[in-house]
CSV table of C-alpha atoms and ligand atoms in Angstrom, one decimal:
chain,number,residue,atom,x,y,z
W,61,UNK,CA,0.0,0.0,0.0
W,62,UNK,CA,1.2,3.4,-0.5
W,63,UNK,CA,-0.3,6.3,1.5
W,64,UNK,CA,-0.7,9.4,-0.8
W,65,UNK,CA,-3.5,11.8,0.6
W,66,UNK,CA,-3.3,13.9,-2.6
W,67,UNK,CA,-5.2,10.9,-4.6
W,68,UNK,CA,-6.8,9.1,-1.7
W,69,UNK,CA,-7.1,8.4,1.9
W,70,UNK,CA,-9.2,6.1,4.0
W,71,UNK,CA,-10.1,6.2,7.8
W,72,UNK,CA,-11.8,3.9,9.9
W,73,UNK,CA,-14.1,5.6,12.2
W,74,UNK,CA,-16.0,2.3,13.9
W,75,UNK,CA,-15.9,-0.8,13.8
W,76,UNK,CA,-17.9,-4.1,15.0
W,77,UNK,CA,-16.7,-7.2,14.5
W,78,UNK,CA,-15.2,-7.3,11.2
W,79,UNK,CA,-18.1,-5.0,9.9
W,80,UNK,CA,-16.6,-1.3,9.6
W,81,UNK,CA,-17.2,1.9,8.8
W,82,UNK,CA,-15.1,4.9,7.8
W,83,UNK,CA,-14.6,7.5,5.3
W,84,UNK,CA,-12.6,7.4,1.3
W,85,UNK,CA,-11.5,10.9,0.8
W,86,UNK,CA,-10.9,11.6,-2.8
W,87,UNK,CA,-9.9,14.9,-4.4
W,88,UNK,CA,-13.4,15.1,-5.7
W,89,UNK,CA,-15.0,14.2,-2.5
W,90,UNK,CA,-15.8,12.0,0.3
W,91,UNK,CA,-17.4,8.3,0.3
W,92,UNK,CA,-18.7,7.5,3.9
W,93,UNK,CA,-18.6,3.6,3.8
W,94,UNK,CA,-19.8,0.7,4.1
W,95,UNK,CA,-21.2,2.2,0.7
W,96,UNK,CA,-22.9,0.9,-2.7
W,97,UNK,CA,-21.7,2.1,-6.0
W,98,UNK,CA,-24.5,2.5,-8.9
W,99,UNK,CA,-22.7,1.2,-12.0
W,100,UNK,CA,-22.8,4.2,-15.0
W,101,UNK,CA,-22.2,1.7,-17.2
W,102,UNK,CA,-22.6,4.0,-20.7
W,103,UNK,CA,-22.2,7.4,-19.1
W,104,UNK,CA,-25.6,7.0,-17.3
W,105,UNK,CA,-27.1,5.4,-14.5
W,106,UNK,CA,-29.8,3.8,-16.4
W,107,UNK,CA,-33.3,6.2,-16.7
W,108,UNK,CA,-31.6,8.8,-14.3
W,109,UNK,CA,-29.4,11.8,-14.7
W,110,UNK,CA,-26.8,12.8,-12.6
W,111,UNK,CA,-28.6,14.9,-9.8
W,112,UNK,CA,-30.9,12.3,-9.3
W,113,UNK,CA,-28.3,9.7,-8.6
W,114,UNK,CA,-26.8,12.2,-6.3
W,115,UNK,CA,-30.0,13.1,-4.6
W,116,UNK,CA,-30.5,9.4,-3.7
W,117,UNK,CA,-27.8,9.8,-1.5
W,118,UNK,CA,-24.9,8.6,-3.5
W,119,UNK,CA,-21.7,9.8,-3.2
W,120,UNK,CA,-19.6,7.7,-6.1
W,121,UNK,CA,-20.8,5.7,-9.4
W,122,UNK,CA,-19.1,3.4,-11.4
W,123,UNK,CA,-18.1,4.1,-15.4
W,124,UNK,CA,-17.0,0.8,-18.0
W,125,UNK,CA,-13.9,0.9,-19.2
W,126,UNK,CA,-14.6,-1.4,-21.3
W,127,UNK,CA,-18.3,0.5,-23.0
W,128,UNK,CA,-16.6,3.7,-22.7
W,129,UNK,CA,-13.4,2.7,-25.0
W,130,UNK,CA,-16.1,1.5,-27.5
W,131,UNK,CA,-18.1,4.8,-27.2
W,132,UNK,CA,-17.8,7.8,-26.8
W,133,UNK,CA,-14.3,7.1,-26.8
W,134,UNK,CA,-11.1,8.3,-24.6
W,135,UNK,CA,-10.9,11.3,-26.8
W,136,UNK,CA,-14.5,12.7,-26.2
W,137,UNK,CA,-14.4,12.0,-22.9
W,138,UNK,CA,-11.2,14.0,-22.6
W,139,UNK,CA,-12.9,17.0,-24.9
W,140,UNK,CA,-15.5,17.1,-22.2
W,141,UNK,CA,-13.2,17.0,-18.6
W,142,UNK,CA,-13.5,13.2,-18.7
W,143,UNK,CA,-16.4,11.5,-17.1
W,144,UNK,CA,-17.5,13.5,-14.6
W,145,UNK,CA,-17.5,16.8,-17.6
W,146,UNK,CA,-19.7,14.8,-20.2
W,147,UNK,CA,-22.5,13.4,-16.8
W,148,UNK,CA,-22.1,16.2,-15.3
W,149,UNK,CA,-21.5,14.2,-12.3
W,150,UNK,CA,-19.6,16.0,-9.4
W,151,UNK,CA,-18.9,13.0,-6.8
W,152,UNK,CA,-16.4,10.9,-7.1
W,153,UNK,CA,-16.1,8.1,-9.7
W,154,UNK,CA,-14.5,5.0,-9.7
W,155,UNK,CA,-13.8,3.2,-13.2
W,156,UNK,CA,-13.2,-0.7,-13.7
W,157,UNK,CA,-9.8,-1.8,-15.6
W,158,UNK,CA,-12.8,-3.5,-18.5
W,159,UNK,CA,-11.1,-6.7,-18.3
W,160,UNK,CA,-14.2,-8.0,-16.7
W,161,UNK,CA,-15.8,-7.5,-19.7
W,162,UNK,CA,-13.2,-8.7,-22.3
W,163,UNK,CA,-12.8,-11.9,-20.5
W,164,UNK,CA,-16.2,-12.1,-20.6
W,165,UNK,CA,-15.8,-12.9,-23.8
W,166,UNK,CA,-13.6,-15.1,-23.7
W,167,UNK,CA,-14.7,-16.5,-21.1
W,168,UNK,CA,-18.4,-16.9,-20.9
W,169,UNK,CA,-20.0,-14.4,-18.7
W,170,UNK,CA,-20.6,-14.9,-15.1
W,171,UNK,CA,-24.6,-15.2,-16.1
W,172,UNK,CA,-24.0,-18.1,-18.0
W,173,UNK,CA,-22.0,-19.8,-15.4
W,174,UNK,CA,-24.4,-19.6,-12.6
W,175,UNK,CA,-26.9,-21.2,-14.9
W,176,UNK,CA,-24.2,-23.5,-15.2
W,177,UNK,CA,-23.7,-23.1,-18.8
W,178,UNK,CA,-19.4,-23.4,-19.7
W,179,UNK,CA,-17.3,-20.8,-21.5
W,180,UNK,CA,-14.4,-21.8,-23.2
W,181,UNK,CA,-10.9,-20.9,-21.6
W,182,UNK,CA,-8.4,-19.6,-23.4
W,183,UNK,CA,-10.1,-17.1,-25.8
W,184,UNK,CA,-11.4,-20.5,-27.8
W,185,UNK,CA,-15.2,-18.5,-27.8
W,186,UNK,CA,-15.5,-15.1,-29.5
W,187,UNK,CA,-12.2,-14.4,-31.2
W,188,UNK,CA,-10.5,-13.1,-27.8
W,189,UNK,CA,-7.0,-13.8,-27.8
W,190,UNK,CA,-5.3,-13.4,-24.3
W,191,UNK,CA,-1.0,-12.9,-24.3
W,192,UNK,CA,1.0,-11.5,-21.9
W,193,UNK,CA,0.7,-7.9,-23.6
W,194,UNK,CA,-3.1,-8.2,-23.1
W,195,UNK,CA,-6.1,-9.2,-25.0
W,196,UNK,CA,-7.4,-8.9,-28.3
W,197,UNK,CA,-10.9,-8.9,-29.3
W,198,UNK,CA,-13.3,-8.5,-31.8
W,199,UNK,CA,-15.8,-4.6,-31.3
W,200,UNK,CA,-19.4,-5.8,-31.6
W,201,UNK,CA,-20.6,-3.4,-33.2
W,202,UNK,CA,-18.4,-3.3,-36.0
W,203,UNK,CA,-16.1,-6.0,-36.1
W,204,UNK,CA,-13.1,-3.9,-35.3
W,205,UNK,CA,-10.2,-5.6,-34.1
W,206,UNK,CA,-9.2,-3.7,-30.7
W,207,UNK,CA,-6.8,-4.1,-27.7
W,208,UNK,CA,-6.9,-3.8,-24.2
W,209,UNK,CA,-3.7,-4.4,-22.0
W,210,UNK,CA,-2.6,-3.3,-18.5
W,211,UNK,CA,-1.1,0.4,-19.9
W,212,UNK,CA,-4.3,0.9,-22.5
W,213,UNK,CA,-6.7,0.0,-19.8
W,214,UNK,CA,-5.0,2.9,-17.3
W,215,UNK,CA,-4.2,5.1,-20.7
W,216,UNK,CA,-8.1,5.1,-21.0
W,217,UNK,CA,-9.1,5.1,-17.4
W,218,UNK,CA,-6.7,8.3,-17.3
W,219,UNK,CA,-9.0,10.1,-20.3
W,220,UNK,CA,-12.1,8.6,-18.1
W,221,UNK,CA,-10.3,10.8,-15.5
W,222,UNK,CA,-11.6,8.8,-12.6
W,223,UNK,CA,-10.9,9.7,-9.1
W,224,UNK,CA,-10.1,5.5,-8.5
W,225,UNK,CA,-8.6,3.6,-11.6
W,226,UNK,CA,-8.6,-0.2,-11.0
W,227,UNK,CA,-5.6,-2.3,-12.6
W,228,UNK,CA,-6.0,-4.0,-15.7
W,229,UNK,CA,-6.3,-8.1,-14.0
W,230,UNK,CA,-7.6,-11.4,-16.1
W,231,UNK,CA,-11.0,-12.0,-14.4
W,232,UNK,CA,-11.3,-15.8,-14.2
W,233,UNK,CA,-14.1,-18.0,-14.1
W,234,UNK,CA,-15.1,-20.2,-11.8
W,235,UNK,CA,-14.8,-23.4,-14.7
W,236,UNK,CA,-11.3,-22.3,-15.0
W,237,UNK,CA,-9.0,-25.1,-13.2
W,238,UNK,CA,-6.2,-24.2,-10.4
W,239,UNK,CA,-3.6,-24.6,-12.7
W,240,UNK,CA,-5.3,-22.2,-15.2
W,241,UNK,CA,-6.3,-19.8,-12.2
W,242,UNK,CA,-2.5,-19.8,-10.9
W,243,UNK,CA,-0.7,-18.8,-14.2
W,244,UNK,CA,-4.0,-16.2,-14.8
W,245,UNK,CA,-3.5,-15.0,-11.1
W,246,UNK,CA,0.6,-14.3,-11.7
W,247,UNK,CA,-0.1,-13.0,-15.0
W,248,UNK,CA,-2.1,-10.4,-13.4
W,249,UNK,CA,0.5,-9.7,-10.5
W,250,UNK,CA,2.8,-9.0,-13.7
W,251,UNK,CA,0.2,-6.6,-15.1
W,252,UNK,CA,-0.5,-5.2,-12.1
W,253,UNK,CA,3.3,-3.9,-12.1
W,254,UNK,CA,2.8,-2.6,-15.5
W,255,UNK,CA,-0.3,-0.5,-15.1
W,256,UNK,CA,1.7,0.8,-11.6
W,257,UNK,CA,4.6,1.6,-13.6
W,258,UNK,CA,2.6,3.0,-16.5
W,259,UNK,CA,0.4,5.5,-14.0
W,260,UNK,CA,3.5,6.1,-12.1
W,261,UNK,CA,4.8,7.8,-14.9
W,262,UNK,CA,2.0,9.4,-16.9
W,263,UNK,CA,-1.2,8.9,-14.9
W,264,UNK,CA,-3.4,11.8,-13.7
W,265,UNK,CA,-2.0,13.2,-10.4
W,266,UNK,CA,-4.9,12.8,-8.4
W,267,UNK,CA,-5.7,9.5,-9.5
W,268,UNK,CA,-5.6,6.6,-7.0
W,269,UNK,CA,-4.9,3.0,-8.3
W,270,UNK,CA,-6.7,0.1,-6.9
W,271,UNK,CA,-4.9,-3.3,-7.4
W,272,UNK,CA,-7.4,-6.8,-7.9
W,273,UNK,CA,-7.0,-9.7,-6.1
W,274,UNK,CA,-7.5,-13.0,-7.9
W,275,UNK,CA,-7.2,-16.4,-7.5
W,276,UNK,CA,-10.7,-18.0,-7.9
W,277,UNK,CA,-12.4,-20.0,-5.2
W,278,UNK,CA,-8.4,-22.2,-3.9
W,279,UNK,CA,-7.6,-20.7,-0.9
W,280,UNK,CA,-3.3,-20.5,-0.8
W,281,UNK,CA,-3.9,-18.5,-4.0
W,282,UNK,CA,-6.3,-16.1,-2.6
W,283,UNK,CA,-3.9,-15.7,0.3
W,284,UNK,CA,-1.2,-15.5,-2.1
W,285,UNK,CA,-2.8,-13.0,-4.3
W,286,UNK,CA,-3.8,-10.8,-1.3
W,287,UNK,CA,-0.4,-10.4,0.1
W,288,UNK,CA,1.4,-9.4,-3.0
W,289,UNK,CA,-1.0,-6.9,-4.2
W,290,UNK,CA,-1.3,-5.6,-0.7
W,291,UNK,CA,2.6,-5.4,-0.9
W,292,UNK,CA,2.5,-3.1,-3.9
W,293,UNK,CA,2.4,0.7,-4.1
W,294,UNK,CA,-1.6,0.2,-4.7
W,295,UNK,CA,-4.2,2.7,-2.5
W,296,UNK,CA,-6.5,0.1,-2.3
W,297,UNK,CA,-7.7,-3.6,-2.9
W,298,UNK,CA,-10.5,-5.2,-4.8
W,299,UNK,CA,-11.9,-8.5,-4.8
W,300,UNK,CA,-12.7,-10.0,-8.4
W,301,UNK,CA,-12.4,-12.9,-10.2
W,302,UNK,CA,-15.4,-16.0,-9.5
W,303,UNK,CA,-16.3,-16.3,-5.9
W,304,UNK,CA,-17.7,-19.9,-6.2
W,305,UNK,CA,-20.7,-21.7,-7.2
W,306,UNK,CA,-23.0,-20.6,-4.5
W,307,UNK,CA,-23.6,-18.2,-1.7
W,308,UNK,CA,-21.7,-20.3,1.1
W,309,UNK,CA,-18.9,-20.8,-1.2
W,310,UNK,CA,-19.2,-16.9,-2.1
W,311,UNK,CA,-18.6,-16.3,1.7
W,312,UNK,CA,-15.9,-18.4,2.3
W,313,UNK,CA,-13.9,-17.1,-0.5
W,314,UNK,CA,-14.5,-13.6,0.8
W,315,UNK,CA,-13.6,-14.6,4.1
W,316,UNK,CA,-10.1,-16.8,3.0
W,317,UNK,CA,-9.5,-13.1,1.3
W,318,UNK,CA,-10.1,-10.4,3.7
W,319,UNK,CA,-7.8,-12.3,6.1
W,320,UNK,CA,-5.0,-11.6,4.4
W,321,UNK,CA,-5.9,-8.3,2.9
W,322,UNK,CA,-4.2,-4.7,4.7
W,323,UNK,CA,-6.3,-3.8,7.1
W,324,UNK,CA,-5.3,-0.4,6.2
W,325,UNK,CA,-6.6,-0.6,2.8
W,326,UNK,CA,-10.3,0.4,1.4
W,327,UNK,CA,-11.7,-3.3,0.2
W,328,UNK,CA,-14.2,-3.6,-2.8
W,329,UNK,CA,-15.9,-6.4,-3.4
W,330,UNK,CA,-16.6,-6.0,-7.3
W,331,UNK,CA,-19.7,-7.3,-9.1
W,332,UNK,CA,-21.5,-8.4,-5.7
W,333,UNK,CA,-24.2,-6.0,-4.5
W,334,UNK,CA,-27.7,-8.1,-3.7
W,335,UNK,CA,-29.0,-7.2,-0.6
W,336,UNK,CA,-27.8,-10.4,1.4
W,337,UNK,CA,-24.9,-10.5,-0.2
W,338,UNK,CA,-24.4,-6.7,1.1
W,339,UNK,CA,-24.7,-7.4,4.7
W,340,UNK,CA,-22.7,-10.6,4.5
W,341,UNK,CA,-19.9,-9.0,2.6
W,342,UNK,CA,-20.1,-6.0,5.5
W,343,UNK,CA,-20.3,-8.3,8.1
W,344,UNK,CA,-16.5,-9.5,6.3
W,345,UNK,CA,-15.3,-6.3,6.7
W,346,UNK,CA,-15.8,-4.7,3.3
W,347,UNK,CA,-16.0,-1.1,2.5
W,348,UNK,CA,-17.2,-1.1,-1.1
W,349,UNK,CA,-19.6,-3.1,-3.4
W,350,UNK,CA,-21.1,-2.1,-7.0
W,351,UNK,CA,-23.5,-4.5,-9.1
W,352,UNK,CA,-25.7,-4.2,-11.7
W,353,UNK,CA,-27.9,-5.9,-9.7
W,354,UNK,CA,-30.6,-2.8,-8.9
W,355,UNK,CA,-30.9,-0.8,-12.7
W,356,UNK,CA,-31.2,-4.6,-14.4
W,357,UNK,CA,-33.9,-6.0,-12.3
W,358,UNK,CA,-36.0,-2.4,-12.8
W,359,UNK,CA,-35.8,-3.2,-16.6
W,360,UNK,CA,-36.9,-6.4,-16.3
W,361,UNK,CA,-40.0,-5.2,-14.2
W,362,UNK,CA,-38.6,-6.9,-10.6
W,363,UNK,CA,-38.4,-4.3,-7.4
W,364,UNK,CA,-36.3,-5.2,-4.7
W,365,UNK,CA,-38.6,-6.0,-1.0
W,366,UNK,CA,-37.5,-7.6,2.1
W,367,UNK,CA,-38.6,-10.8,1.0
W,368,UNK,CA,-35.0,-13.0,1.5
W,369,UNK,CA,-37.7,-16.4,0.3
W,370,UNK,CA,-37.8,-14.8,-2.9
W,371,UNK,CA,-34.1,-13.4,-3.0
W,372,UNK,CA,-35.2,-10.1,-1.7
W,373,UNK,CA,-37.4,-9.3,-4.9
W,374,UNK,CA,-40.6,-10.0,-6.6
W,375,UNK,CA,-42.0,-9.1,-10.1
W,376,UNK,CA,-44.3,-6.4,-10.5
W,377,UNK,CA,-45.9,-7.2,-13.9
W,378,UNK,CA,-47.3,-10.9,-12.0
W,379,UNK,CA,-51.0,-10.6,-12.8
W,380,UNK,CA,-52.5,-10.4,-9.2
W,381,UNK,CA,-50.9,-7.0,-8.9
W,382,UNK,CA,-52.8,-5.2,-11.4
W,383,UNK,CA,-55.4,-3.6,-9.0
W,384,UNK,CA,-53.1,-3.4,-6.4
W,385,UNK,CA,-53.1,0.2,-4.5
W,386,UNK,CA,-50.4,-1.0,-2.0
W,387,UNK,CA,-47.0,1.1,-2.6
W,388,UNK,CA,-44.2,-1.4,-3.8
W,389,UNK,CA,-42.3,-1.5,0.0
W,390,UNK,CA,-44.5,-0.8,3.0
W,391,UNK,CA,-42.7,2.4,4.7
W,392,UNK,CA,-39.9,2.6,1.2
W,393,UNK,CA,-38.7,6.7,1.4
W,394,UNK,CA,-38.2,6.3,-2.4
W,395,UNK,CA,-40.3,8.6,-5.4
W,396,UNK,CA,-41.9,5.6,-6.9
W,397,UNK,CA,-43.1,4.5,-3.3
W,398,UNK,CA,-44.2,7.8,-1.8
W,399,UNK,CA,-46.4,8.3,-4.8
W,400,UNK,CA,-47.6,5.4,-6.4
W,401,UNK,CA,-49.0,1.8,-6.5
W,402,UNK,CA,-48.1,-1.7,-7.2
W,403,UNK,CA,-50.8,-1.2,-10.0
W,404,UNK,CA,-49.5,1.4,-11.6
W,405,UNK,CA,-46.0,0.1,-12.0
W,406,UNK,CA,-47.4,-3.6,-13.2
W,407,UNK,CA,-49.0,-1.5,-15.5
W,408,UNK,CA,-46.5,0.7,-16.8
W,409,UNK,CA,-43.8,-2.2,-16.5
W,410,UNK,CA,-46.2,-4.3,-18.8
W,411,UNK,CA,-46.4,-1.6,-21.1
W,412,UNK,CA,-43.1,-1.3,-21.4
W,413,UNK,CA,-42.8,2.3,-20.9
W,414,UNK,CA,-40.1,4.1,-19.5
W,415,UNK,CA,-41.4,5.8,-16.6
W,416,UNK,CA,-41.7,2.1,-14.9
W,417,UNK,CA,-38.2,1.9,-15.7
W,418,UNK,CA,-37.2,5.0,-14.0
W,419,UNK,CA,-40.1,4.2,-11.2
W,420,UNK,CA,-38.2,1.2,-10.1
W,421,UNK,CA,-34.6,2.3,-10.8
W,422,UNK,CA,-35.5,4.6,-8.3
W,423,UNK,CA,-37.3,2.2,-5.8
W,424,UNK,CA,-34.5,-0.2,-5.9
W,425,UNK,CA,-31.5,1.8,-5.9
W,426,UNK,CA,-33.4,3.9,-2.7
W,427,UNK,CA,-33.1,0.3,-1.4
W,428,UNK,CA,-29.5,-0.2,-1.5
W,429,UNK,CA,-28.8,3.2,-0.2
W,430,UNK,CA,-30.8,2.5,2.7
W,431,UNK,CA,-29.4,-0.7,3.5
W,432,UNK,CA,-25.9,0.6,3.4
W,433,UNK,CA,-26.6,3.9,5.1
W,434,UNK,CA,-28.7,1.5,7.9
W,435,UNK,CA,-25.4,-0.6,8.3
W,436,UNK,CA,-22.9,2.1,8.8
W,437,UNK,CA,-25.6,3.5,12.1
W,438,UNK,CA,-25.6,-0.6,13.1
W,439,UNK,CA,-21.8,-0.4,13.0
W,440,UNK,CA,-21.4,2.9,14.9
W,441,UNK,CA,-24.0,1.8,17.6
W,442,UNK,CA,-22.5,-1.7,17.5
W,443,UNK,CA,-25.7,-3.2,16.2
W,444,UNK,CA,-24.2,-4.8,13.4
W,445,UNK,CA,-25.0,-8.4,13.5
W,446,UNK,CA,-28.4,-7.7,15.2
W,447,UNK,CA,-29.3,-5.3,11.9
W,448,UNK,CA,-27.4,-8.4,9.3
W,449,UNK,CA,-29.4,-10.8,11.0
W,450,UNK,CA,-32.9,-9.0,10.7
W,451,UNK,CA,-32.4,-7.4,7.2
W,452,UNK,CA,-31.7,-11.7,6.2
W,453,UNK,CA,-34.7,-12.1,8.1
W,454,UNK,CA,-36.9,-9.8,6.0
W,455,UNK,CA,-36.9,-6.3,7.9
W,456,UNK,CA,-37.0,-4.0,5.7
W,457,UNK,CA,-33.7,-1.8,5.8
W,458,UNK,CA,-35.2,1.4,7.3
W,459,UNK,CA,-36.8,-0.5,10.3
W,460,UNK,CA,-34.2,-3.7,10.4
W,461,UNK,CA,-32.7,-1.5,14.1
W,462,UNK,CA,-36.0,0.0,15.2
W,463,UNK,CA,-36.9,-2.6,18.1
W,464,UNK,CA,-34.0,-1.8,20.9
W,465,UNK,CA,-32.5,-4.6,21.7
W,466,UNK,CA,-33.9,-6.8,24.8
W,467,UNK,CA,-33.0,-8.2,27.5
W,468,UNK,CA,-30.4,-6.8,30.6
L,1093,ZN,ZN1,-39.6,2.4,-2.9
């Protein structure tokens, strides 16, 4: 770790357990934590602009490296002041290295493996081929050969201009033997040197640098893999790569990884962000989470609830809620819930238009902010596990620590 205020600095202000909760200071601003990052995957946070993200109560979001390369491009961003010019988003932005994405497909994505359907390793899939310079794949849209590698991935995270640049690390799947994960795993150690080296030299001043920490679901390369990058002139740690088949295997990996994590560092748990998964993770001791989890359920018509039987969700097009007056979350702070119904978001979801969108965009992201927010008062009134173990027993976040606890 290295400690540079100028790009970043974190401080633990609580803790409880492992569960903490402190505060990322970034040129562009502060992130109390525990916190949730919305994902601005294209430049937006789907169906919202900027200020409304902000007025939900978030303090960071999270732009693609990967979409952003593809469009607008480094060089608009870089006409506009980078990211946070072209939104118009004055927080503080954190941008992934987009090797998530182009292993994806190589890969398989993480989807299809929790269905259970198999990638093929190696780049054997969609004309990805991986080499120690990086990886080459195939644009989409237009069948353009590109390039991402550890110095292009921070060369374009640079023109992204966010506040946290993660390093450019082979994301690998959970199909993927030990063997396979060990060379990936040191193959990203090497890049991780690269992209330090590369920023070190012509990165954005203020820029912090957070190093990934691989090594699938085996447990002496998780250790190993969270040493070393702990060991390197990084500002802060992330958790990728697969975390297992399941829930309980998620948990262990996280656990076999924290362990060996510095305790000095800000830890983000990337790609994980369901509400279960949020208290868990906290309960772990980590400080960040961003999924996709909240905009892609509101386009496919599914609000998050406090319903852990139906993986804290249900769908609001299912046909008995069509006359229903009741708001989508008893008690929910959020627009959609304040002034609407269950009806008229089935109906508007059914109808595909976009104000159901936006209505539970709003519903569900207002979920994870409260959830998060709720943990850090848990933590600072050391009420953490009794909140974790009422929010996985369906309280809803904003009363999950109104009863005061019982007893002597
Ligand atoms: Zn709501």
């Amino acid at each position: 770790m290295r400690q540079d205020p100028a790009r970043l600095s974190f401080e633990v202000k609580a803790r409880d357990g492992d569960a903490r909760t402190g505060v990322l200071r970034t040129p562009h601003g502060d992130v109390e934590t525990p916190a949730f990052v919305p994902l601005a995957t294209k430049g937006s946070v789907r169906g919202l602009s900027s200020a409304e993200v902000a007025g939900l109560g978030y303090e960071m979001v999270l732009g693609n490296t990967f979409h952003l390369l593809l469009a607008p491009g480094p060089e608009r961003l870089a006409e506009h002041g980078g990211l946070r010019g072209f939104m118009g988003w004055e927080g503080v932005i954190i941008s992934d290295s987009g090797g998530f994405q182009v292993f994806s497909l190589a890969h398989g994505g993480v989807a299809d493996e929790i269905k259970g359907r198999r990638g093929e390793l190696a780049g054997g899939g969609a004309d990805v081929r991986i080499s120690e310079d990086g990886v080459e794949f195939r644009d989409l849209n237009d069948g353009s050969a590109r390039f991402l590698g550890p110095e292009s991935s921070l060369e374009i995270q640079a023109a992204i201009g966010s506040d946290i640049a993660l390093a450019f690390d082979e994301c690998t799947p959970y199909h993927a033997d030990r063997d396979y994960t060990a060379r990936s795993m040191e193959r990203t150690h090497r890049w991780l040197d690269r992209c330090l080296a590369w920023h070190e030299r012509r990165g954005p001043r203020g820029q912090a640098v957070f190093g990934i920490v691989q090594g699938g679901v085996h447990e002496g390369l998780r250790r190993a893999a969270a040493e070393r990058v702990s060991a390197a002139a990084v500002d802060g740690l992330a958790i990728g790569g697969t975390l297992g088949r399941d829930k309980a295997e998620m948990r262990g990996v996280i656990e076999m990884t924290v362990a060996h994590l510095d305790a000095d560092a800000p830890c983000h748990l990337l790609g994980i962000g369901e509400p279960d998964d949020l208290v868990e993770g906290i309960a772990l001791g980590v400080d960040l989470f961003d999924c996709a989890v909240p905009t892609r359920l509101a386009r496919h018509g599914m609000a998050l609830a406090p319903l852990p039987e139906t993986r804290f969700r249900f769908d609001v097009r299912r046909a008995e809620l069509s006359a229903d007056r009741r708001p989508l979350v008893e008690g929910c702070p959020c627009a959609a819930c304040a002034a609407h119904s269950r009806a008229y978001i089935h109906f508007l979801s059914r109808a595909e238009e976009l104000t159901g969108v936006r209505l539970l965009v709003l519903h569900n992201l207002t979920y994870l902010e409260r959830l998060v927010r709720g943990a850090r008062e848990a933590i600072k009134g050391g009420r953490f596990d009794d909140y974790r173990r009422a929010v996985l027993n369906g309280a809803p976040p904003w009363r999950a620590l109104a009863p005061t606890p019982s007893g002597p």
